[in-house]
XYZ file of C-alpha atoms in Angstrom:
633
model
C -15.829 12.424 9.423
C -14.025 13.666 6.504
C -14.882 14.601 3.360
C -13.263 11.560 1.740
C -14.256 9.068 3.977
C -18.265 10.864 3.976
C -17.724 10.216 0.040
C -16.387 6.287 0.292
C -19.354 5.417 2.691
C -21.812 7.578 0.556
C -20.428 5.491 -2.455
C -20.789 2.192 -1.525
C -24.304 3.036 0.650
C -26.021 1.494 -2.003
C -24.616 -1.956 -1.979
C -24.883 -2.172 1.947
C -28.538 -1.454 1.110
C -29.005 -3.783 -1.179
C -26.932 -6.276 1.149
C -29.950 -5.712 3.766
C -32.733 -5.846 1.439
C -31.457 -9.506 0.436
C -31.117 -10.515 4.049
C -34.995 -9.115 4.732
C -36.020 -10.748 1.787
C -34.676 -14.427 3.356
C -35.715 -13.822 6.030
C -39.321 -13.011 5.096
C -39.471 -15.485 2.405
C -38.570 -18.770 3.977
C -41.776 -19.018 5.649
C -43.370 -18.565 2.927
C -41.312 -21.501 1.142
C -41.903 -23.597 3.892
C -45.747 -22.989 3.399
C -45.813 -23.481 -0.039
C -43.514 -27.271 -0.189
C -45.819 -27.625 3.211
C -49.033 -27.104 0.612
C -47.187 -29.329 -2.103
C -46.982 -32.322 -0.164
C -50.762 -32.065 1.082
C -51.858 -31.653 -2.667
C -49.311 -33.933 -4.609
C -48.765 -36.577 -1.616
C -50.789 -37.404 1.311
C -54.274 -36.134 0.158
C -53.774 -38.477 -3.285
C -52.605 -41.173 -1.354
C -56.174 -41.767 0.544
C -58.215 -39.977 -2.115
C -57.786 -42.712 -4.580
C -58.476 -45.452 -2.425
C -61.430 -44.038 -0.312
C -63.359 -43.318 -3.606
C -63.738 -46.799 -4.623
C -65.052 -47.096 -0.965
C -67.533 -44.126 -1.624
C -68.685 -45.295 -5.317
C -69.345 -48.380 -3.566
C -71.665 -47.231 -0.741
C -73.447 -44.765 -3.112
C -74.498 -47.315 -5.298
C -76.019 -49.589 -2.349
C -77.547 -46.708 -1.048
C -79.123 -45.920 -4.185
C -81.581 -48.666 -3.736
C -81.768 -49.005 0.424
C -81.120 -45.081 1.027
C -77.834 -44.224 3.340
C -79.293 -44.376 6.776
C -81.122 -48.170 6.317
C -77.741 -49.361 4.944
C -75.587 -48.468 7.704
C -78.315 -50.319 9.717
C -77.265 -53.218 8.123
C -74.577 -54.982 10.311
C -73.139 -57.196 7.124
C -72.077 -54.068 5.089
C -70.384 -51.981 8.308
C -68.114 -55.390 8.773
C -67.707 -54.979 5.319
C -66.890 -51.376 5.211
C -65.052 -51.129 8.465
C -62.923 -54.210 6.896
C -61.916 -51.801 4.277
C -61.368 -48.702 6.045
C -58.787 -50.575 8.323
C -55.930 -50.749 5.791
C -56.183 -46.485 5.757
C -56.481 -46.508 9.754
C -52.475 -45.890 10.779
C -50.345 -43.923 13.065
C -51.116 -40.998 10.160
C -54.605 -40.965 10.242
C -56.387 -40.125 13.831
C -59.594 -40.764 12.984
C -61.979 -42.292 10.029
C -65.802 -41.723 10.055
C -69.191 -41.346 7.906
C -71.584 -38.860 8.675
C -74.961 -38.175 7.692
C -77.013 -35.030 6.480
C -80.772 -35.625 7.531
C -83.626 -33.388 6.553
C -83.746 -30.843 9.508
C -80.061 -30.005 8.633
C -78.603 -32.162 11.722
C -75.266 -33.904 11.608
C -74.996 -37.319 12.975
C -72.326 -39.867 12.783
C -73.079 -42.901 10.370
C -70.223 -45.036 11.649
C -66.633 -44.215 13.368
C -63.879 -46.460 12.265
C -61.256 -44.450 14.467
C -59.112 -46.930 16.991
C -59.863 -44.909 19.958
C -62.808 -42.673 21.409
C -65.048 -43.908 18.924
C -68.563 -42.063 18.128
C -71.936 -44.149 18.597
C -74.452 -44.798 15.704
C -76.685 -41.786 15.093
C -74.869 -39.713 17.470
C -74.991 -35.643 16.793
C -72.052 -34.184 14.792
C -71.001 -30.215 15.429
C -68.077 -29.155 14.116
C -66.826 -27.910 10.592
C -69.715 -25.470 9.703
C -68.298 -23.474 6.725
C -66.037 -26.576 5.542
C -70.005 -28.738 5.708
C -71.796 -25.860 3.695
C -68.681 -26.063 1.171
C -69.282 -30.023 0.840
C -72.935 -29.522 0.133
C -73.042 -26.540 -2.243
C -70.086 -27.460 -4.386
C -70.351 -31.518 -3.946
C -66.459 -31.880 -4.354
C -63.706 -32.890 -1.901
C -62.965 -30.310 0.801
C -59.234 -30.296 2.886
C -59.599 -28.734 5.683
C -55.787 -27.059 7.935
C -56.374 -27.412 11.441
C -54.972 -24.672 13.829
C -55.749 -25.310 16.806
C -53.388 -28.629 17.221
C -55.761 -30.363 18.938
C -53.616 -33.908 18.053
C -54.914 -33.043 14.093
C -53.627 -31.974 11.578
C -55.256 -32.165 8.582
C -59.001 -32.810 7.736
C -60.224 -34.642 4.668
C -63.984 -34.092 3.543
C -65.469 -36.358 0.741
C -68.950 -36.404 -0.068
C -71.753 -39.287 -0.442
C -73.925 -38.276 -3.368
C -77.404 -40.183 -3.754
C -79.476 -38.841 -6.896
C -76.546 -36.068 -7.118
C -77.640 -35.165 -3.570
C -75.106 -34.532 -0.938
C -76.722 -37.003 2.148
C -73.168 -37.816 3.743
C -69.525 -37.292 3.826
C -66.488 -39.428 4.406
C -64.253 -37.923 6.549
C -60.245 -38.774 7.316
C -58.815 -36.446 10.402
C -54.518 -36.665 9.599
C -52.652 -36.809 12.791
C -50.324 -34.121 14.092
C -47.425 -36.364 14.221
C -47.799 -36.667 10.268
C -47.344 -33.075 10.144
C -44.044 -32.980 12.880
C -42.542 -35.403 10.255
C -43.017 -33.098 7.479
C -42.066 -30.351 9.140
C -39.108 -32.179 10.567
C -38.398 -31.888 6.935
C -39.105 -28.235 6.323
C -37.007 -27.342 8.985
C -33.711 -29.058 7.111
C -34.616 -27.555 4.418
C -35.014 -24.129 5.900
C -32.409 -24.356 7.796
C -30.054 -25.557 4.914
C -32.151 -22.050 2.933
C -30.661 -19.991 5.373
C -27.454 -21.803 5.882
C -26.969 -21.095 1.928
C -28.275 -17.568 2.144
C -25.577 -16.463 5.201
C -22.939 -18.298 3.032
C -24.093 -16.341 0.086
C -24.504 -13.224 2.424
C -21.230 -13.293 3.740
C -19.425 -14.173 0.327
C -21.280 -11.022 -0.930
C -19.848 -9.283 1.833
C -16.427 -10.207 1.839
C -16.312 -9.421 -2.103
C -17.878 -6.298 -1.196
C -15.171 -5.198 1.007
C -12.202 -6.724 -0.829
C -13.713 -4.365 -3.720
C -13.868 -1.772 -0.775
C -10.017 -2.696 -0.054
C -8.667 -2.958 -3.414
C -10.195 0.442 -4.593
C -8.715 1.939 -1.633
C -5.026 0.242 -2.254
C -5.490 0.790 -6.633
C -5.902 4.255 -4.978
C -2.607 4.449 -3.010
C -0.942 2.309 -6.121
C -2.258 5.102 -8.609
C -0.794 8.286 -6.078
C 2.926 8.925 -6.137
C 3.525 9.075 -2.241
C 5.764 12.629 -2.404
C 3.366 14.622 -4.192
C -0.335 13.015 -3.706
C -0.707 13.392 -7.153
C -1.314 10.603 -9.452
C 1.418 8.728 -10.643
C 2.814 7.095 -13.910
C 1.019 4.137 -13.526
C -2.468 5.661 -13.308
C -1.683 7.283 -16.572
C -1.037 4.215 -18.403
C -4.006 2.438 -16.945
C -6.331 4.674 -17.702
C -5.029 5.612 -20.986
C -9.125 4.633 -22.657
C -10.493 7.214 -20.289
C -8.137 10.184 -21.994
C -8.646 8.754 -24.982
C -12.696 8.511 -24.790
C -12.858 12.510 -23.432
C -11.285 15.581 -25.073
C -7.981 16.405 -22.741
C -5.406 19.318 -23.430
C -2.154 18.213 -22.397
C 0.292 20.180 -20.337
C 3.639 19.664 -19.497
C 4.984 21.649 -16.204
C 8.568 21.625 -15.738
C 10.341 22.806 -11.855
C 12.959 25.656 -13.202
C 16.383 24.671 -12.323
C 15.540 22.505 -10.000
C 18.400 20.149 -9.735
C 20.037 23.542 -8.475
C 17.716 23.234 -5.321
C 18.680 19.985 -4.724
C 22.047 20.491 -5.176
C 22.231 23.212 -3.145
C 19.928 22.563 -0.604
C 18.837 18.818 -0.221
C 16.832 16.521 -1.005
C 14.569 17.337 2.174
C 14.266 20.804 0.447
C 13.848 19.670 -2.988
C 11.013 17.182 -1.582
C 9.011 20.414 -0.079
C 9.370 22.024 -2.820
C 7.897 19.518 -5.002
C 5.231 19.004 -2.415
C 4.131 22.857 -2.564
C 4.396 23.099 -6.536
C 2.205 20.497 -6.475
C -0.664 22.067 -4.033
C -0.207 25.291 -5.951
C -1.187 23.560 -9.141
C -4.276 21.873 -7.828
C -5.452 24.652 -6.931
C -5.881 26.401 -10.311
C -7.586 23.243 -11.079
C -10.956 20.760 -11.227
C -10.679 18.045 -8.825
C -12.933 15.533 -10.630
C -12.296 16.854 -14.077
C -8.641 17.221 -14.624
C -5.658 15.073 -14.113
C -2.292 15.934 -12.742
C 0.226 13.323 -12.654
C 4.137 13.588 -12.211
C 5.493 12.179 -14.715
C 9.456 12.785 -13.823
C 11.566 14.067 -11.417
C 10.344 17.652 -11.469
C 7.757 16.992 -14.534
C 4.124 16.790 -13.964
C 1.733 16.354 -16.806
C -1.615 17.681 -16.026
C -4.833 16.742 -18.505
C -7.167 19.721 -18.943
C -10.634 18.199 -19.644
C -11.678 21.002 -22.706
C -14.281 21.599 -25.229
C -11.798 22.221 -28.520
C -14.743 23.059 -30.326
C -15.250 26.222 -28.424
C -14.543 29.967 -29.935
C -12.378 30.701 -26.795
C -10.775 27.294 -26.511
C -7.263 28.013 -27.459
C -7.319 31.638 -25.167
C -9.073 29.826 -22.018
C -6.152 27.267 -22.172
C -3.031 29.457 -22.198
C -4.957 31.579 -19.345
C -5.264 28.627 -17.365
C -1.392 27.812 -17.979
C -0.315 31.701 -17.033
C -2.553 31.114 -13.780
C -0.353 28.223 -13.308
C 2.181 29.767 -13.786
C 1.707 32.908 -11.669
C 0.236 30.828 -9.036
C 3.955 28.760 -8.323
C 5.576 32.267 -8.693
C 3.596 34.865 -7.318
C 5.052 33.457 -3.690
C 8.000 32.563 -2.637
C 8.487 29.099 -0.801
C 9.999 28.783 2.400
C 11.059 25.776 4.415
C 13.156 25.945 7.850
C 14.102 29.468 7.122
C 14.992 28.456 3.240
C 13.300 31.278 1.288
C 12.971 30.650 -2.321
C 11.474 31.804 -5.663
C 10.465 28.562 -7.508
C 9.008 29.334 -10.869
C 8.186 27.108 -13.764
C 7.930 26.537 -17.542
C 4.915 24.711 -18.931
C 4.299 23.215 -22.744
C 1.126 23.090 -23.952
C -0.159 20.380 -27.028
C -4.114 21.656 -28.180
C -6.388 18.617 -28.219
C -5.978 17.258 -31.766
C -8.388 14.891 -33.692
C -7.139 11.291 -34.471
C -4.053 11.419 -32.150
C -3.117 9.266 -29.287
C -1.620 10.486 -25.566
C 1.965 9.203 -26.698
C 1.811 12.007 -29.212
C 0.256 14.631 -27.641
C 2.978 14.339 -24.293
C 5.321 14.160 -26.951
C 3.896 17.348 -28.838
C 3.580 18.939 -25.061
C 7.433 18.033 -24.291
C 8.575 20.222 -27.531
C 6.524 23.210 -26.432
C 8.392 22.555 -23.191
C 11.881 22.391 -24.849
C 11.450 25.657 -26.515
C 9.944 27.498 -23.447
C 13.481 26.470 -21.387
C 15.108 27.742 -24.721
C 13.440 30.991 -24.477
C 14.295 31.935 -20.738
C 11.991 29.138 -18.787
C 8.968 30.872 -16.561
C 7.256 30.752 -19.657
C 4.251 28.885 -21.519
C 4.973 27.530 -24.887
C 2.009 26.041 -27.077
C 3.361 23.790 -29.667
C 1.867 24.590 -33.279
C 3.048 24.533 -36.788
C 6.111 26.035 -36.180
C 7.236 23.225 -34.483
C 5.985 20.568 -37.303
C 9.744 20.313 -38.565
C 10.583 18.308 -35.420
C 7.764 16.088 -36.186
C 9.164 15.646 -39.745
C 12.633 14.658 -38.282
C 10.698 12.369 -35.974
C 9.385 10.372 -38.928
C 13.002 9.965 -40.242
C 14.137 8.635 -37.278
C 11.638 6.306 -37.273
C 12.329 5.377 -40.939
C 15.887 5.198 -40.176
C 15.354 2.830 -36.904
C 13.206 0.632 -39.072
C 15.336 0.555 -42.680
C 18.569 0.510 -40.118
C 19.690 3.531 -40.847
C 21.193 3.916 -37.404
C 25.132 3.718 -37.370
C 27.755 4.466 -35.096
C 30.842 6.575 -35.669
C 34.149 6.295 -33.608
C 36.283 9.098 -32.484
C 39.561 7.293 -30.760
C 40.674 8.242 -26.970
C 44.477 8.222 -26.633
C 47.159 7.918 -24.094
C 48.652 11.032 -24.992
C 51.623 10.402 -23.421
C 52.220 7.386 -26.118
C 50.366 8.222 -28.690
C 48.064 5.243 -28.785
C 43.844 4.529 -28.793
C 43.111 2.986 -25.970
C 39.368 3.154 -26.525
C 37.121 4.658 -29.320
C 34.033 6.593 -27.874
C 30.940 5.748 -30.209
C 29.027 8.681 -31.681
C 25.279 7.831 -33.215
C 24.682 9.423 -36.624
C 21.660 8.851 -38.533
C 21.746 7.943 -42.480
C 18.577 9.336 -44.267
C 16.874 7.462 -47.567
C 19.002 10.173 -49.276
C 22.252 9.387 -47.772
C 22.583 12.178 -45.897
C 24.100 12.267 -42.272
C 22.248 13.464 -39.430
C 23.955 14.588 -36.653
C 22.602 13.944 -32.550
C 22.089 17.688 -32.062
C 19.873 17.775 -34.881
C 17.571 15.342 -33.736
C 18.208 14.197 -30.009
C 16.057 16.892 -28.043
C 13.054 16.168 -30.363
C 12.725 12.649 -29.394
C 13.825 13.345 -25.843
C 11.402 11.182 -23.424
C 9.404 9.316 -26.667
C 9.817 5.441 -27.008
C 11.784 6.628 -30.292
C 14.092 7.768 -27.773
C 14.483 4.174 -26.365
C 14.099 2.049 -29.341
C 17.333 4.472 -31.371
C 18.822 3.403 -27.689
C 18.532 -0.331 -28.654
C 19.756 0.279 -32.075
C 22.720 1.828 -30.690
C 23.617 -0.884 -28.187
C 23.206 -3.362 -31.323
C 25.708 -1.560 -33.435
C 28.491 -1.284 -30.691
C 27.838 -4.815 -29.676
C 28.582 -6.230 -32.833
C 31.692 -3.965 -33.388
C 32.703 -5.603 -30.228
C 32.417 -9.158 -31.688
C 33.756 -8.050 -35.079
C 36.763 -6.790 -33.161
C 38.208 -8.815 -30.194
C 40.754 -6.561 -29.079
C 38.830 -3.033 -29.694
C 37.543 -0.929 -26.489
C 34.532 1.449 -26.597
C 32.812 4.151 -24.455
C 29.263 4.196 -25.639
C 26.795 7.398 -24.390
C 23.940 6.886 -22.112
C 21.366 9.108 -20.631
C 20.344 9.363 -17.109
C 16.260 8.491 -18.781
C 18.112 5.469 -20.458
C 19.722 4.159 -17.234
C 16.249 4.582 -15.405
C 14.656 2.572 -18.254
C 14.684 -1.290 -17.351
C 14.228 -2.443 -21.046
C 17.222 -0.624 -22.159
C 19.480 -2.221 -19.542
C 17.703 -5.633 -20.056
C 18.725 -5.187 -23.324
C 22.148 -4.547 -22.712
C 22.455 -7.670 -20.553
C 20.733 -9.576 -23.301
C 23.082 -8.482 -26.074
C 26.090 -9.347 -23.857
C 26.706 -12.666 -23.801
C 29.795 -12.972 -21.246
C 32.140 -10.806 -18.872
C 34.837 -10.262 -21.263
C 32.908 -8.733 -23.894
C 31.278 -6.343 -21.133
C 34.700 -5.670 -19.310
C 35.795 -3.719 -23.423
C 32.406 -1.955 -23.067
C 32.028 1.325 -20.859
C 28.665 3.343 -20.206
C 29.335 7.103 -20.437
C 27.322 9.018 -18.412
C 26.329 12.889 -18.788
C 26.878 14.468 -15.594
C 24.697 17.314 -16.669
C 21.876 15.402 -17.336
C 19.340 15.806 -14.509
C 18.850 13.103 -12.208
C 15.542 12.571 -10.422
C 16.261 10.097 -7.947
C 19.789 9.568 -6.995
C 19.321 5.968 -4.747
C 17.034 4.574 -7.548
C 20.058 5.927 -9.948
C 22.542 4.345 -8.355
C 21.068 0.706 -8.033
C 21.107 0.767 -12.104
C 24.803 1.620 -12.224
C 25.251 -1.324 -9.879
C 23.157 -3.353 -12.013
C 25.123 -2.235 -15.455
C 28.441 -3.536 -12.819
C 26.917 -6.180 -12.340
C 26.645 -6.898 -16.098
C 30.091 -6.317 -16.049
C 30.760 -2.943 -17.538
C 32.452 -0.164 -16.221
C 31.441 3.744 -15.970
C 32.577 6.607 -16.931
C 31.536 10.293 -16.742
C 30.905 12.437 -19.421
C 30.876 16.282 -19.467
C 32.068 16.136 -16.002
C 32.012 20.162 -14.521
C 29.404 20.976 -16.906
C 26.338 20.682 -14.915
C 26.453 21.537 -10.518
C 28.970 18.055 -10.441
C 28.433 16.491 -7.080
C 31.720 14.993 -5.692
C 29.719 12.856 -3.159
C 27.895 11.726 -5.817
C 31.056 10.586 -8.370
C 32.859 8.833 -5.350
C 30.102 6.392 -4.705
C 29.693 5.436 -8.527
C 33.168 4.964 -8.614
C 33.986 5.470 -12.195
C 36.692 4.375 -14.466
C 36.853 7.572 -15.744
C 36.152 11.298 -15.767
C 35.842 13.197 -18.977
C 36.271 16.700 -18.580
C 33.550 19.153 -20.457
C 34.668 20.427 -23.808
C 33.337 24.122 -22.693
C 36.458 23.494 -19.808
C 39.236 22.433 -22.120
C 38.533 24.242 -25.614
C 39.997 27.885 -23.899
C 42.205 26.103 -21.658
C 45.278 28.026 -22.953
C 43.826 31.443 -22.572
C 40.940 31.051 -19.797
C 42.802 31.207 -16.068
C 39.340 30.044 -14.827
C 38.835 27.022 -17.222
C 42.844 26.092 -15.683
C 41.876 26.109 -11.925
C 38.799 24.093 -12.225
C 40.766 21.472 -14.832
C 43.753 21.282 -12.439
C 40.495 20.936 -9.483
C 39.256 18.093 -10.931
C 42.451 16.472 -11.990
C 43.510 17.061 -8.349
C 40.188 15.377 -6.897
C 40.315 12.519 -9.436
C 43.961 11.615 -8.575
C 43.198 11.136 -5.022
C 40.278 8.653 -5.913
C 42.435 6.974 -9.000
C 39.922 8.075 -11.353
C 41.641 8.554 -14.497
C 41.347 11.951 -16.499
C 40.177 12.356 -20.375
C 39.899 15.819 -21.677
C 37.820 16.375 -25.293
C 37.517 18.741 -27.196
C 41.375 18.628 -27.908
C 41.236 21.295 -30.858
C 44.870 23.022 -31.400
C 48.295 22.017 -30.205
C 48.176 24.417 -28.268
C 45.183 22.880 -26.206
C 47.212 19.758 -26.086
C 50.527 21.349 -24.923
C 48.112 22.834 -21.417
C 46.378 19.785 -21.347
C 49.703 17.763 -20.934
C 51.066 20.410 -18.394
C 47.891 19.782 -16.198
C 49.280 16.313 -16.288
C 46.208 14.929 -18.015
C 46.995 12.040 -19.885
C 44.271 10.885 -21.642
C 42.435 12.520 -24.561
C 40.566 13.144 -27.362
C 39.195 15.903 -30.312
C 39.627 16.813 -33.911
C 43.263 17.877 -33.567
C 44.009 14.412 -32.567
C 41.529 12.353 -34.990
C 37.741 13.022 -35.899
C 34.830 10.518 -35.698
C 34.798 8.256 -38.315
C 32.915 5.308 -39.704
C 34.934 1.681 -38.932
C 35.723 0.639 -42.184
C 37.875 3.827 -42.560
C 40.623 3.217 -39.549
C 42.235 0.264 -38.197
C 41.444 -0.921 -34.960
C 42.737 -1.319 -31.819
């Protein structure tokens, strides 16, 4: 048995336990009801019943013996008619047999008179039976009920005693048949069995909860563990964000180096082994029932180091543990079907902070990241106060999402051939409290990955939808990430804004081809689904980033926009020429069309026109530039 499984049983052990405890408890138990409703209905029912009417009797024949004595009266012929008159309306198919006995001075028992229908006793004739129950009557002078068990056709015994003087001299004494006592527990056994019915029905609904519990822990588990890796997933982060917020948890980001490079180069089969081993390695370094690694992205995992922030060697323990992480991924090289590879990775590190949610520590975590890529990757960054300006230009962003300071600027797209825009790409700026303009390089990596991120996203689509409707016969490209494709409220929102096909056939998504993307199938159903809207694509910074023709063919874009880094030394770079002229060549034969930006000199435009490009755009031709200041198309 493994370990797992050995933990599962020894988990839920207890509840099976308990389970059999219950069912022990019925099973010993219902006897014990039945005996004690058995005892009720003796006490409450059938001894009342003849009590009350057999003490009148008694009263009566204690007060006539008073003055005759006991034995001379039942001598007397007048009062047995009398008496047995009485005695007849208790005599039934319940009661076997009805007699008086007598206690005479040498501590003999004889019978008095037997009012029983069948195998009557005769006048005077010796009594043995009921020893202790006889002794009882005499010493205590009450009422006596006596249980058979031997089933002898009786059931029950009831002794009353005949007091003369406050002496015990006789007893009146009704035997219960056995058939009284097959109706009751006739009864008993209904009830028992409906007891038990109710306790397996309880049983088994106990059980069946019990092991859909059982079953739903096990599938939460598989929900909660992202199927590549067997780490946990996005969704058990968000689920359980109470338990990180209840313990103290340092927050790492761990980032694959160049890893779209594998893929690219290699596979996906590759890429998926090597995400499999990074993983491993990592667990490894660390607690298995104390920290949490998730994968958050593509190649991202975030792993949450439960810490004591309060200790001396916190801070030093935690940027050992991230170099052991480190090392560990590097120190080996990873090999797969005689693939031989040296995988390292870069981590960012947020310290536990007081007062400050998992949102913002990932986010704090992702900025360490960002600057450990900037500074060579294979690295571990901690963020710290050298990285508070990026949290100041978060704030602004905020501000400027909420006070709608978010605005678009256009920079027009021409047919250079003509002359004319035929589209106007849209370029976000942000305008601060102080009217100042802030630029997307200034302030796009910090929120990178932060619901910022996605809510400036909505802004954006806003603004370009309503230039749209303010301008029937304008066209725009409008920027979007691969993170912003992936995210379904973005392109809800998009479909939401849009309100039919012919405003959506003016609006086209560019896409970076540089920007990494994690899962290509996944990728593609959005573009299908921003088709489906009824917008077109387009490719942005194509030749940037490892472009993967397979990859452009099946999206199918309207258009390819060749990298600025490609065109801006077009004129002197013999390199920048044959991969321009590549692409060009490769777009033609799929009727892509061609832009080229970055379109900086005349002499950039003159080479751009000989490659036979025809579309483009950059400062030499016309700079961004709010609405109100141009006409448009």
């Amino acid at each position: 048995m493994r370990r797992k499984e050995r933990k599962l049983l020894f988990d839920y052990l207890p509840v099976f336990l308990i389970l059999l405890s219950i069912l022990l408890s019925i099973y010993f138990m219902v006897p014990k009801v039945q005996e004690i409703i058995e005892n009720s209905i003796i006490k409450n029912a059938i001894v009342p019943s003849v009590s009350k009417g057999l003490d009148k009797i008694i009263l009566q024949i204690e007060k006539d013996a008073s003055r005759v004595g006991l034995k001379e009266l039942f001598k007397n012929k007048k009062f047995t008619s009398w008496l047995e008159d009485k005695i007849s309306i208790f005599i039934n198919d319940d009661v076997k047999y009805a007699y008086i006995l007598y206690f005479d001075k040498d501590g003999k028992i004889r019978y008095l008179a037997d009012f029983s229908k069948e195998d009557r006793a005769r006048y005077w004739q010796t009594f043995n039976a009921f020893d202790s129950a006889i002794e009882k009557v005499l010493k205590e002078k009450k009422a006596v009920v006596i249980k058979q068990s031997d089933y002898t056709g009786i059931w029950l015994t009831l002794i009353k005693p005949i007091k003369i003087d406050n002496q015990v001299k006789g007893a009146f004494i009704i035997d219960f048949s056995i058939n009284k006592l097959q109706e009751i527990q006739s009864i008993l056994n209904r009830i028992k069995e409906f007891i038990l019915a109710v306790s397996v029905f309880i049983l088994l609904s106990i059980f069946v909860s019990v092991y859909q519990f059982i079953r739903y822990k096990k599938n939460l588990k598989k929900m909660y563990i992202d199927p590549l890796t067997q780490v946990y997933n996005r969704l058990f982060m968000y689920d359980n964000m109470d338990l990180l917020k209840k313990n103290y948890y340092t927050t790492f980001i761990i980032d694959i180096d160049f890893f779209k490079r594998i893929n690219d180069t290699y596979g996906h089969d590759v890429g998926d082994y090597v995400l499999k081993e990074v993983a491993e390695r990592l667990k490894r370094c660390i607690r298995e029932d104390e920290d949490i690694l998730v994968r958050y992205g593509g190649e991202e995992f975030l792993l949450f180091i439960k810490s004591n922030p309060h200790s001396e060697e916190y801070r030093y323990n935690i940027v050992q543990l991230a170099n052991r992480l480190r090392t560990e991924v590097s120190k080996n090289v990873i090999t797969y079907n005689n693939i031989k590879m040296k995988v390292t990775i870069s981590i960012g590190v947020a310290l536990c902070r007081e007062n400050t949610d998992i949102d913002q520590m990932i986010k704090l975590a992702d900025m360490a990241l960002y600057r450990a890529k900037q500074n060579g990757r294979n690295r571990v960054e901690v963020y710290d106060k050298g990285l508070e300006a990026n949290d100041k230009g978060i704030a602004i962003i905020k501000e400027a999402i909420d006070k709608n300071g978010i605005v678009c600027w256009f920079q027009p797209i021409y047919n250079l051939k003509t002359g004319k825009a035929v589209r106007y790409e849209s370029l976000v700026r942000i305008v601060a409290e102080d009217g100042k303009l802030i630029y997307p390089h200034q302030f796009l990596n910090a929120i990178r990955r932060t619901y910022v991120h996605v809510d400036l996203t909505k802004k954006v689509i806003e603004f370009n939808i309503r230039t749209l409707l303010d301008n029937p016969k304008m066209r725009i490209s409008m920027n979007l990430s691969a993170l912003d494709i992936y995210n379904d409220d973005i392109i809800d929102y998009l479909d939401f804004l849009i309100i039919n096909k012919k405003l959506a056939s003016r609006l086209t998504i560019e896409i970076l081809e540089s920007e990494d993307i994690e899962d290509y199938e996944f990728f593609k159903e959005k573009i299908m689904r921003i088709k489906e809207i009824g917008c077109s694509i387009g490719i942005d910074d194509f030749g940037a980033g490892y472009s993967n023709f397979a990859h452009i063919v099946e999206l199918n874009p309207e258009f390819l926009k060749i990298d600025g880094s490609l065109i801006k030394d077009i004129d002197i770079n013999k390199r920048s020429i044959a991969i321009v002229k590549a692409i060009k060549h490769f777009a033609d034969e799929l009727g892509i069309n061609v832009i080229a930006e970055y379109i900086h000199s005349e002499y950039i435009l003159r080479k751009v026109l000989e490659v036979g490009i025809t579309y483009g755009q950059g400062y030499y031709l016309k700079e961004p530039l709010p609405l109100r200041k141009r006409k448009s198309a």
